[in-house]
PDB file of C-alpha atoms and ligand atoms in Angstrom:
ATOM      1  CA  MET A   1     -10.602  -4.264  14.610  1.00  0.00           C
ATOM      2  CA  THR A   2      -8.594  -7.335  15.467  1.00  0.00           C
ATOM      3  CA  ARG A   3      -8.450 -10.691  13.786  1.00  0.00           C
ATOM      4  CA  LYS A   4      -7.303 -14.109  14.912  1.00  0.00           C
ATOM      5  CA  LEU A   5      -4.050 -15.653  13.884  1.00  0.00           C
ATOM      6  CA  LYS A   6      -4.837 -18.599  11.629  1.00  0.00           C
ATOM      7  CA  SER A   7      -2.626 -21.650  11.956  1.00  0.00           C
ATOM      8  CA  PRO A   8      -1.326 -23.804  10.495  1.00  0.00           C
ATOM      9  CA  PRO A   9      -1.182 -22.103   7.085  1.00  0.00           C
ATOM     10  CA  PRO A  10      -2.592 -24.082   4.151  1.00  0.00           C
ATOM     11  CA  PRO A  11      -0.197 -25.159   1.383  1.00  0.00           C
ATOM     12  CA  PRO A  12       0.548 -22.545  -1.298  1.00  0.00           C
ATOM     13  CA  ARG A  13      -1.925 -22.217  -4.134  1.00  0.00           C
ATOM     14  CA  SER A  14      -0.671 -21.437  -7.583  1.00  0.00           C
ATOM     15  CA  LEU A  15      -2.502 -18.941  -9.750  1.00  0.00           C
ATOM     16  CA  LYS A  16      -2.708 -19.119 -13.508  1.00  0.00           C
ATOM     17  CA  PRO A  17      -2.567 -16.346 -16.089  1.00  0.00           C
ATOM     18  CA  PRO A  18      -4.112 -13.949 -16.991  1.00  0.00           C
ATOM     19  CA  LEU A  19      -2.432 -12.038 -14.232  1.00  0.00           C
ATOM     20  CA  ARG A  20      -4.307  -9.587 -12.072  1.00  0.00           C
ATOM     21  CA  VAL A  21      -2.819  -6.647 -10.217  1.00  0.00           C
ATOM     22  CA  LEU A  22      -4.806  -5.185  -7.332  1.00  0.00           C
ATOM     23  CA  LEU A  23      -4.215  -1.531  -6.481  1.00  0.00           C
ATOM     24  CA  THR A  24      -5.995  -0.023  -3.503  1.00  0.00           C
ATOM     25  CA  GLY A  25      -6.420   3.652  -2.626  1.00  0.00           C
ATOM     26  CA  PHE A  26      -7.932   5.222   0.470  1.00  0.00           C
ATOM     27  CA  GLU A  27     -10.941   7.458   0.876  1.00  0.00           C
ATOM     28  CA  PRO A  28     -10.200  10.999   2.203  1.00  0.00           C
ATOM     29  CA  PHE A  29      -9.630  11.438   5.935  1.00  0.00           C
ATOM     30  CA  GLU A  30      -8.903  14.216   8.435  1.00  0.00           C
ATOM     31  CA  GLN A  31     -10.777  17.132   6.800  1.00  0.00           C
ATOM     32  CA  GLU A  32      -9.385  16.408   3.350  1.00  0.00           C
ATOM     33  CA  ALA A  33     -11.814  16.504   0.429  1.00  0.00           C
ATOM     34  CA  ARG A  34      -9.772  14.013  -1.567  1.00  0.00           C
ATOM     35  CA  ASN A  35      -7.089  11.423  -1.133  1.00  0.00           C
ATOM     36  CA  PRO A  36      -4.386  11.320  -3.826  1.00  0.00           C
ATOM     37  CA  SER A  37      -4.021   7.570  -3.349  1.00  0.00           C
ATOM     38  CA  TRP A  38      -7.502   6.934  -4.730  1.00  0.00           C
ATOM     39  CA  ASP A  39      -7.262   9.724  -7.319  1.00  0.00           C
ATOM     40  CA  ALA A  40      -4.101   8.112  -8.717  1.00  0.00           C
ATOM     41  CA  VAL A  41      -5.105   4.452  -8.384  1.00  0.00           C
ATOM     42  CA  ARG A  42      -8.491   4.913 -10.088  1.00  0.00           C
ATOM     43  CA  GLU A  43      -6.714   6.269 -13.186  1.00  0.00           C
ATOM     44  CA  LEU A  44      -5.111   2.859 -13.693  1.00  0.00           C
ATOM     45  CA  ASP A  45      -8.260   0.730 -13.365  1.00  0.00           C
ATOM     46  CA  GLY A  46      -8.378  -1.539 -16.423  1.00  0.00           C
ATOM     47  CA  TRP A  47      -4.789  -0.776 -17.496  1.00  0.00           C
ATOM     48  CA  LYS A  48      -3.317  -3.750 -19.347  1.00  0.00           C
ATOM     49  CA  VAL A  49       0.378  -4.194 -18.727  1.00  0.00           C
ATOM     50  CA  GLY A  50       1.901  -7.213 -20.472  1.00  0.00           C
ATOM     51  CA  ARG A  51      -0.253 -10.208 -19.531  1.00  0.00           C
ATOM     52  CA  ALA A  52      -1.630  -8.418 -16.483  1.00  0.00           C
ATOM     53  CA  THR A  53      -4.704  -6.274 -15.916  1.00  0.00           C
ATOM     54  CA  VAL A  54      -4.892  -3.698 -13.148  1.00  0.00           C
ATOM     55  CA  HIS A  55      -7.933  -3.557 -10.867  1.00  0.00           C
ATOM     56  CA  ALA A  56      -8.423  -0.500  -8.656  1.00  0.00           C
ATOM     57  CA  ARG A  57     -10.379  -0.644  -5.401  1.00  0.00           C
ATOM     58  CA  LEU A  58     -11.290   2.061  -2.906  1.00  0.00           C
ATOM     59  CA  VAL A  59     -10.821   1.143   0.762  1.00  0.00           C
ATOM     60  CA  PRO A  60     -12.210   2.946   3.825  1.00  0.00           C
ATOM     61  CA  CYS A  61      -9.910   4.835   6.183  1.00  0.00           C
ATOM     62  CA  ILE A  62     -11.223   2.766   9.080  1.00  0.00           C
ATOM     63  CA  PHE A  63      -9.293   0.353  11.293  1.00  0.00           C
ATOM     64  CA  GLY A  64     -10.604  -3.163  10.662  1.00  0.00           C
ATOM     65  CA  ASP A  65     -12.842  -2.275   7.702  1.00  0.00           C
ATOM     66  CA  ALA A  66      -9.810  -1.359   5.591  1.00  0.00           C
ATOM     67  CA  ILE A  67      -8.365  -4.865   5.949  1.00  0.00           C
ATOM     68  CA  ASP A  68     -11.779  -6.465   5.429  1.00  0.00           C
ATOM     69  CA  ALA A  69     -12.193  -4.537   2.145  1.00  0.00           C
ATOM     70  CA  LEU A  70      -8.697  -5.505   1.018  1.00  0.00           C
ATOM     71  CA  LEU A  71      -9.177  -9.202   1.804  1.00  0.00           C
ATOM     72  CA  ALA A  72     -12.574  -9.217   0.059  1.00  0.00           C
ATOM     73  CA  ALA A  73     -10.959  -7.738  -3.058  1.00  0.00           C
ATOM     74  CA  MET A  74      -8.178 -10.342  -2.885  1.00  0.00           C
ATOM     75  CA  ASP A  75     -10.738 -13.151  -2.567  1.00  0.00           C
ATOM     76  CA  GLU A  76     -12.660 -11.781  -5.534  1.00  0.00           C
ATOM     77  CA  LEU A  77      -9.724 -11.111  -7.857  1.00  0.00           C
ATOM     78  CA  GLU A  78      -7.075 -13.623  -6.735  1.00  0.00           C
ATOM     79  CA  PRO A  79      -4.349 -11.177  -7.783  1.00  0.00           C
ATOM     80  CA  GLN A  80      -0.698 -12.024  -8.264  1.00  0.00           C
ATOM     81  CA  LEU A  81       0.417  -8.561  -7.189  1.00  0.00           C
ATOM     82  CA  VAL A  82      -1.107  -6.235  -4.573  1.00  0.00           C
ATOM     83  CA  LEU A  83       0.004  -2.650  -4.081  1.00  0.00           C
ATOM     84  CA  CYS A  84      -1.789  -0.656  -1.400  1.00  0.00           C
ATOM     85  CA  ILE A  85      -1.353   3.103  -1.706  1.00  0.00           C
ATOM     86  CA  GLY A  86      -1.921   5.834   0.882  1.00  0.00           C
ATOM     87  CA  GLN A  87      -1.414   9.540   1.436  1.00  0.00           C
ATOM     88  CA  ALA A  88       1.492  10.736   3.555  1.00  0.00           C
ATOM     89  CA  GLY A  89       0.911  14.479   3.855  1.00  0.00           C
ATOM     90  CA  GLY A  90       4.228  16.286   4.365  1.00  0.00           C
ATOM     91  CA  ARG A  91       6.343  13.781   2.450  1.00  0.00           C
ATOM     92  CA  ALA A  92       8.075  15.106  -0.639  1.00  0.00           C
ATOM     93  CA  GLU A  93       8.618  11.802  -2.414  1.00  0.00           C
ATOM     94  CA  PHE A  94       6.973   8.662  -3.692  1.00  0.00           C
ATOM     95  CA  THR A  95       7.922   6.238  -0.908  1.00  0.00           C
ATOM     96  CA  PRO A  96       7.697   2.424  -1.111  1.00  0.00           C
ATOM     97  CA  GLU A  97       7.487   1.161   2.468  1.00  0.00           C
ATOM     98  CA  ARG A  98       9.920  -1.456   3.743  1.00  0.00           C
ATOM     99  CA  VAL A  99       8.116  -2.781   6.818  1.00  0.00           C
ATOM    100  CA  ALA A 100       4.666  -3.150   8.396  1.00  0.00           C
ATOM    101  CA  ILE A 101       4.490  -3.355  12.200  1.00  0.00           C
ATOM    102  CA  ASN A 102       1.911  -5.088  14.368  1.00  0.00           C
ATOM    103  CA  ILE A 103       0.560  -2.007  16.115  1.00  0.00           C
ATOM    104  CA  ASP A 104      -2.309   0.429  15.798  1.00  0.00           C
ATOM    105  CA  ASP A 105      -1.498   3.706  17.557  1.00  0.00           C
ATOM    106  CA  ALA A 106      -3.667   6.513  16.203  1.00  0.00           C
ATOM    107  CA  ARG A 107      -2.777  10.175  16.658  1.00  0.00           C
ATOM    108  CA  THR A 108      -6.085  11.138  15.046  1.00  0.00           C
ATOM    109  CA  ALA A 109      -9.480   9.505  14.617  1.00  0.00           C
ATOM    110  CA  ASP A 110     -10.210   7.249  11.671  1.00  0.00           C
ATOM    111  CA  ASN A 111     -13.353   7.827   9.613  1.00  0.00           C
ATOM    112  CA  ARG A 112     -15.453   6.032  12.227  1.00  0.00           C
ATOM    113  CA  GLY A 113     -14.017   7.981  15.153  1.00  0.00           C
ATOM    114  CA  GLN A 114     -11.817   5.123  16.347  1.00  0.00           C
ATOM    115  CA  GLU A 115      -8.465   6.025  17.940  1.00  0.00           C
ATOM    116  CA  PRO A 116      -6.847   2.754  19.033  1.00  0.00           C
ATOM    117  CA  ILE A 117      -3.750   3.114  21.192  1.00  0.00           C
ATOM    118  CA  ASP A 118      -1.150   0.350  21.230  1.00  0.00           C
ATOM    119  CA  VAL A 119      -3.482  -2.351  19.975  1.00  0.00           C
ATOM    120  CA  PRO A 120      -2.015  -5.129  17.797  1.00  0.00           C
ATOM    121  CA  VAL A 121      -3.291  -5.324  14.229  1.00  0.00           C
ATOM    122  CA  VAL A 122      -3.332  -9.109  14.635  1.00  0.00           C
ATOM    123  CA  PRO A 123      -3.175 -10.406  18.236  1.00  0.00           C
ATOM    124  CA  GLY A 124      -0.401 -12.982  18.416  1.00  0.00           C
ATOM    125  CA  GLY A 125       0.963 -12.016  15.012  1.00  0.00           C
ATOM    126  CA  PRO A 126       4.667 -11.377  14.432  1.00  0.00           C
ATOM    127  CA  ALA A 127       6.028  -7.948  15.351  1.00  0.00           C
ATOM    128  CA  ALA A 128       6.587  -7.045  11.721  1.00  0.00           C
ATOM    129  CA  TYR A 129       6.516  -8.132   8.109  1.00  0.00           C
ATOM    130  CA  PHE A 130       8.732  -6.907   5.278  1.00  0.00           C
ATOM    131  CA  SER A 131       7.294  -5.816   1.958  1.00  0.00           C
ATOM    132  CA  THR A 132       7.839  -8.442  -0.725  1.00  0.00           C
ATOM    133  CA  LEU A 133       7.996  -5.812  -3.477  1.00  0.00           C
ATOM    134  CA  PRO A 134      11.361  -4.951  -5.068  1.00  0.00           C
ATOM    135  CA  ILE A 135      11.405  -1.576  -3.296  1.00  0.00           C
ATOM    136  CA  LYS A 136      15.022  -0.683  -4.114  1.00  0.00           C
ATOM    137  CA  ALA A 137      14.622  -1.438  -7.808  1.00  0.00           C
ATOM    138  CA  MET A 138      11.431   0.571  -7.761  1.00  0.00           C
ATOM    139  CA  VAL A 139      13.168   3.603  -6.282  1.00  0.00           C
ATOM    140  CA  ARG A 140      15.959   3.289  -8.836  1.00  0.00           C
ATOM    141  CA  GLU A 141      13.521   3.147 -11.756  1.00  0.00           C
ATOM    142  CA  LEU A 142      11.464   6.017 -10.391  1.00  0.00           C
ATOM    143  CA  ARG A 143      14.489   8.275  -9.981  1.00  0.00           C
ATOM    144  CA  ALA A 144      15.711   7.358 -13.461  1.00  0.00           C
ATOM    145  CA  ALA A 145      12.322   8.447 -14.803  1.00  0.00           C
ATOM    146  CA  GLY A 146      12.561  11.790 -12.984  1.00  0.00           C
ATOM    147  CA  VAL A 147      10.251  10.974 -10.078  1.00  0.00           C
ATOM    148  CA  PRO A 148      11.494  11.858  -6.565  1.00  0.00           C
ATOM    149  CA  ALA A 149      11.439   8.597  -4.617  1.00  0.00           C
ATOM    150  CA  SER A 150      13.001   6.942  -1.566  1.00  0.00           C
ATOM    151  CA  VAL A 151      12.549   3.831   0.508  1.00  0.00           C
ATOM    152  CA  SER A 152      10.625   4.594   3.687  1.00  0.00           C
ATOM    153  CA  ASN A 153      11.466   2.625   6.795  1.00  0.00           C
ATOM    154  CA  SER A 154       8.241   3.377   8.646  1.00  0.00           C
ATOM    155  CA  ALA A 155       4.672   3.366   7.390  1.00  0.00           C
ATOM    156  CA  GLY A 156       3.553   4.970  10.666  1.00  0.00           C
ATOM    157  CA  THR A 157       0.993   3.444  13.017  1.00  0.00           C
ATOM    158  CA  PHE A 158      -2.292   4.595  11.491  1.00  0.00           C
ATOM    159  CA  VAL A 159      -4.600   2.938   8.954  1.00  0.00           C
ATOM    160  CA  CYS A 160      -1.924   2.672   6.240  1.00  0.00           C
ATOM    161  CA  ASN A 161       0.414   0.588   8.364  1.00  0.00           C
ATOM    162  CA  HIS A 162      -2.681  -1.325   9.511  1.00  0.00           C
ATOM    163  CA  ILE A 163      -3.743  -2.374   5.997  1.00  0.00           C
ATOM    164  CA  PHE A 164      -0.101  -3.045   5.044  1.00  0.00           C
ATOM    165  CA  TYR A 165       0.260  -5.404   8.006  1.00  0.00           C
ATOM    166  CA  GLY A 166      -3.086  -7.031   7.167  1.00  0.00           C
ATOM    167  CA  LEU A 167      -1.916  -7.583   3.591  1.00  0.00           C
ATOM    168  CA  MET A 168       1.412  -9.097   4.564  1.00  0.00           C
ATOM    169  CA  HIS A 169      -0.206 -11.264   7.248  1.00  0.00           C
ATOM    170  CA  ARG A 170      -2.615 -12.645   4.665  1.00  0.00           C
ATOM    171  CA  ILE A 171       0.233 -13.374   2.250  1.00  0.00           C
ATOM    172  CA  ALA A 172       2.224 -15.066   5.033  1.00  0.00           C
ATOM    173  CA  THR A 173      -0.614 -17.172   6.422  1.00  0.00           C
ATOM    174  CA  GLN A 174      -2.450 -18.050   3.199  1.00  0.00           C
ATOM    175  CA  PRO A 175       0.457 -18.342   0.763  1.00  0.00           C
ATOM    176  CA  VAL A 176      -0.160 -18.158  -2.969  1.00  0.00           C
ATOM    177  CA  ALA A 177       2.785 -19.088  -5.195  1.00  0.00           C
ATOM    178  CA  GLY A 178       4.223 -15.964  -6.769  1.00  0.00           C
ATOM    179  CA  LEU A 179       1.959 -13.521  -4.901  1.00  0.00           C
ATOM    180  CA  ARG A 180       3.754 -10.346  -3.826  1.00  0.00           C
ATOM    181  CA  GLY A 181       2.537  -7.313  -1.992  1.00  0.00           C
ATOM    182  CA  GLY A 182       3.461  -4.100  -0.304  1.00  0.00           C
ATOM    183  CA  PHE A 183       2.587  -0.515   0.413  1.00  0.00           C
ATOM    184  CA  ILE A 184       3.520   2.869  -1.032  1.00  0.00           C
ATOM    185  CA  HIS A 185       2.971   6.255   0.600  1.00  0.00           C
ATOM    186  CA  ILE A 186       2.551   9.272  -1.677  1.00  0.00           C
ATOM    187  CA  PRO A 187       2.634  13.050  -1.061  1.00  0.00           C
ATOM    188  CA  TYR A 188      -0.182  15.595  -1.078  1.00  0.00           C
ATOM    189  CA  LEU A 189      -1.535  16.831  -4.375  1.00  0.00           C
ATOM    190  CA  PRO A 190      -0.679  20.500  -5.059  1.00  0.00           C
ATOM    191  CA  GLU A 191      -4.343  21.406  -4.384  1.00  0.00           C
ATOM    192  CA  GLN A 192      -4.028  19.935  -0.873  1.00  0.00           C
ATOM    193  CA  ALA A 193      -0.592  21.390  -0.129  1.00  0.00           C
ATOM    194  CA  ALA A 194      -1.837  24.881  -1.032  1.00  0.00           C
ATOM    195  CA  ARG A 195      -3.686  24.868   2.307  1.00  0.00           C
ATOM    196  CA  PHE A 196      -0.443  24.176   4.184  1.00  0.00           C
ATOM    197  CA  PRO A 197       2.129  26.735   3.013  1.00  0.00           C
ATOM    198  CA  GLY A 198       5.533  25.130   2.654  1.00  0.00           C
ATOM    199  CA  ALA A 199       4.195  21.592   2.401  1.00  0.00           C
ATOM    200  CA  PRO A 200       5.596  19.540  -0.494  1.00  0.00           C
ATOM    201  CA  SER A 201       3.353  18.043  -3.146  1.00  0.00           C
ATOM    202  CA  MET A 202       3.348  15.963  -6.325  1.00  0.00           C
ATOM    203  CA  SER A 203       1.105  16.337  -9.371  1.00  0.00           C
ATOM    204  CA  LEU A 204      -1.473  13.679 -10.110  1.00  0.00           C
ATOM    205  CA  GLU A 205       0.171  13.135 -13.488  1.00  0.00           C
ATOM    206  CA  THR A 206       3.515  12.350 -11.845  1.00  0.00           C
ATOM    207  CA  MET A 207       1.861  10.066  -9.299  1.00  0.00           C
ATOM    208  CA  VAL A 208       0.121   8.065 -12.024  1.00  0.00           C
ATOM    209  CA  LYS A 209       3.374   7.775 -13.964  1.00  0.00           C
ATOM    210  CA  ALA A 210       5.097   6.644 -10.757  1.00  0.00           C
ATOM    211  CA  LEU A 211       2.432   4.026 -10.086  1.00  0.00           C
ATOM    212  CA  ARG A 212       2.881   2.619 -13.583  1.00  0.00           C
ATOM    213  CA  ILE A 213       6.614   2.300 -12.877  1.00  0.00           C
ATOM    214  CA  ALA A 214       5.908   0.673  -9.504  1.00  0.00           C
ATOM    215  CA  VAL A 215       3.656  -1.923 -11.147  1.00  0.00           C
ATOM    216  CA  THR A 216       5.942  -2.698 -14.087  1.00  0.00           C
ATOM    217  CA  THR A 217       8.985  -2.973 -11.810  1.00  0.00           C
ATOM    218  CA  SER A 218       7.134  -5.269  -9.419  1.00  0.00           C
ATOM    219  CA  LEU A 219       6.095  -7.519 -12.295  1.00  0.00           C
ATOM    220  CA  ALA A 220       9.535  -7.547 -13.916  1.00  0.00           C
ATOM    221  CA  VAL A 221      12.038  -7.666 -11.045  1.00  0.00           C
ATOM    222  CA  GLU A 222      12.147 -10.894  -9.085  1.00  0.00           C
ATOM    223  CA  HIS A 223      15.197 -10.217  -6.941  1.00  0.00           C
ATOM    224  CA  ASP A 224      15.587  -6.733  -5.523  1.00  0.00           C
ATOM    225  CA  VAL A 225      18.787  -4.788  -6.180  1.00  0.00           C
ATOM    226  CA  ALA A 226      21.357  -4.303  -3.421  1.00  0.00           C
ATOM    227  CA  GLU A 227      21.392  -0.535  -3.045  1.00  0.00           C
ATOM    228  CA  THR A 228      21.079   1.409   0.133  1.00  0.00           C
ATOM    229  CA  GLY A 229      17.695   2.685   1.167  1.00  0.00           C
ATOM    230  CA  GLY A 230      18.833   3.182   4.730  1.00  0.00           C
ATOM    231  CA  GLN A 231      18.702   6.188   7.012  1.00  0.00           C
ATOM    232  CA  LEU A 232      20.764   7.171  10.041  1.00  0.00           C
ATOM    233  CA  HIS A 233      17.602   8.067  11.998  1.00  0.00           C
TER     234      HIS A 233
HETATM  235  N1  PCA B   1      -3.057   7.753   4.787  1.00  0.00           N
HETATM  236  C1  PCA B   1      -3.215   7.376   6.169  1.00  0.00           C
HETATM  237  C2  PCA B   1      -4.426   6.472   6.198  1.00  0.00           C
HETATM  238  C3  PCA B   1      -5.102   6.660   4.890  1.00  0.00           C
HETATM  239  C4  PCA B   1      -4.135   7.377   4.054  1.00  0.00           C
HETATM  240  O1  PCA B   1      -4.276   7.629   2.846  1.00  0.00           O
HETATM  241  C5  PCA B   1      -1.958   6.763   6.786  1.00  0.00           C
HETATM  242  O2  PCA B   1      -0.849   7.103   6.341  1.00  0.00           O
HETATM  243  O3  PCA B   1      -2.043   5.942   7.688  1.00  0.00           O
END
């Protein structure tokens, strides 16, 4: 579940075109039959956007294994852009995450029955890493396209934050010139929300459209826009 801090980091590598975009989605967890993150991500496997090709990978909802699967996919594909996607049941919007924190604190078991409490994702790692995606520009483009979206300032402390931290730690400690990465939480599908009256949801069609916008914005926008994505609490 934990991995050692590697130091010192090797010099940055530079990757050549054609560009590869890695999208990951999670397997279902907690009594759900499906996970919208994988349902949406798999739709974009093979999508060619400009000079880039999208590769979709399924990752397990298991502490440790999720990061191992992500890093294996990064080693295989050597992508220039990595977007990890996960379900946030109860959220009403498509939410790019701002920050990954170095803590696993499970309120429910992962798919192997693990429930770590206050364990670092990476012992000795920094407290947090910021997403290197243009999250504000992304939210602006999503809203302009009619997709409800906001910056989220917490990815929680379960497997999504875990893989997000693992991703950003890899990018920080094994730098690749131009490589960017981050995490996006997405709502329930309507079919899932129907079991929880009052819970918000988003159609698969809208999620796929939103993911396309997230990818194109990440490829096109180098410097994020200065717009608030803050919250009072
Ligand atoms: N959502 C969970 C883990 C897997 C997923 O899709 C989370 O938010 O941590």
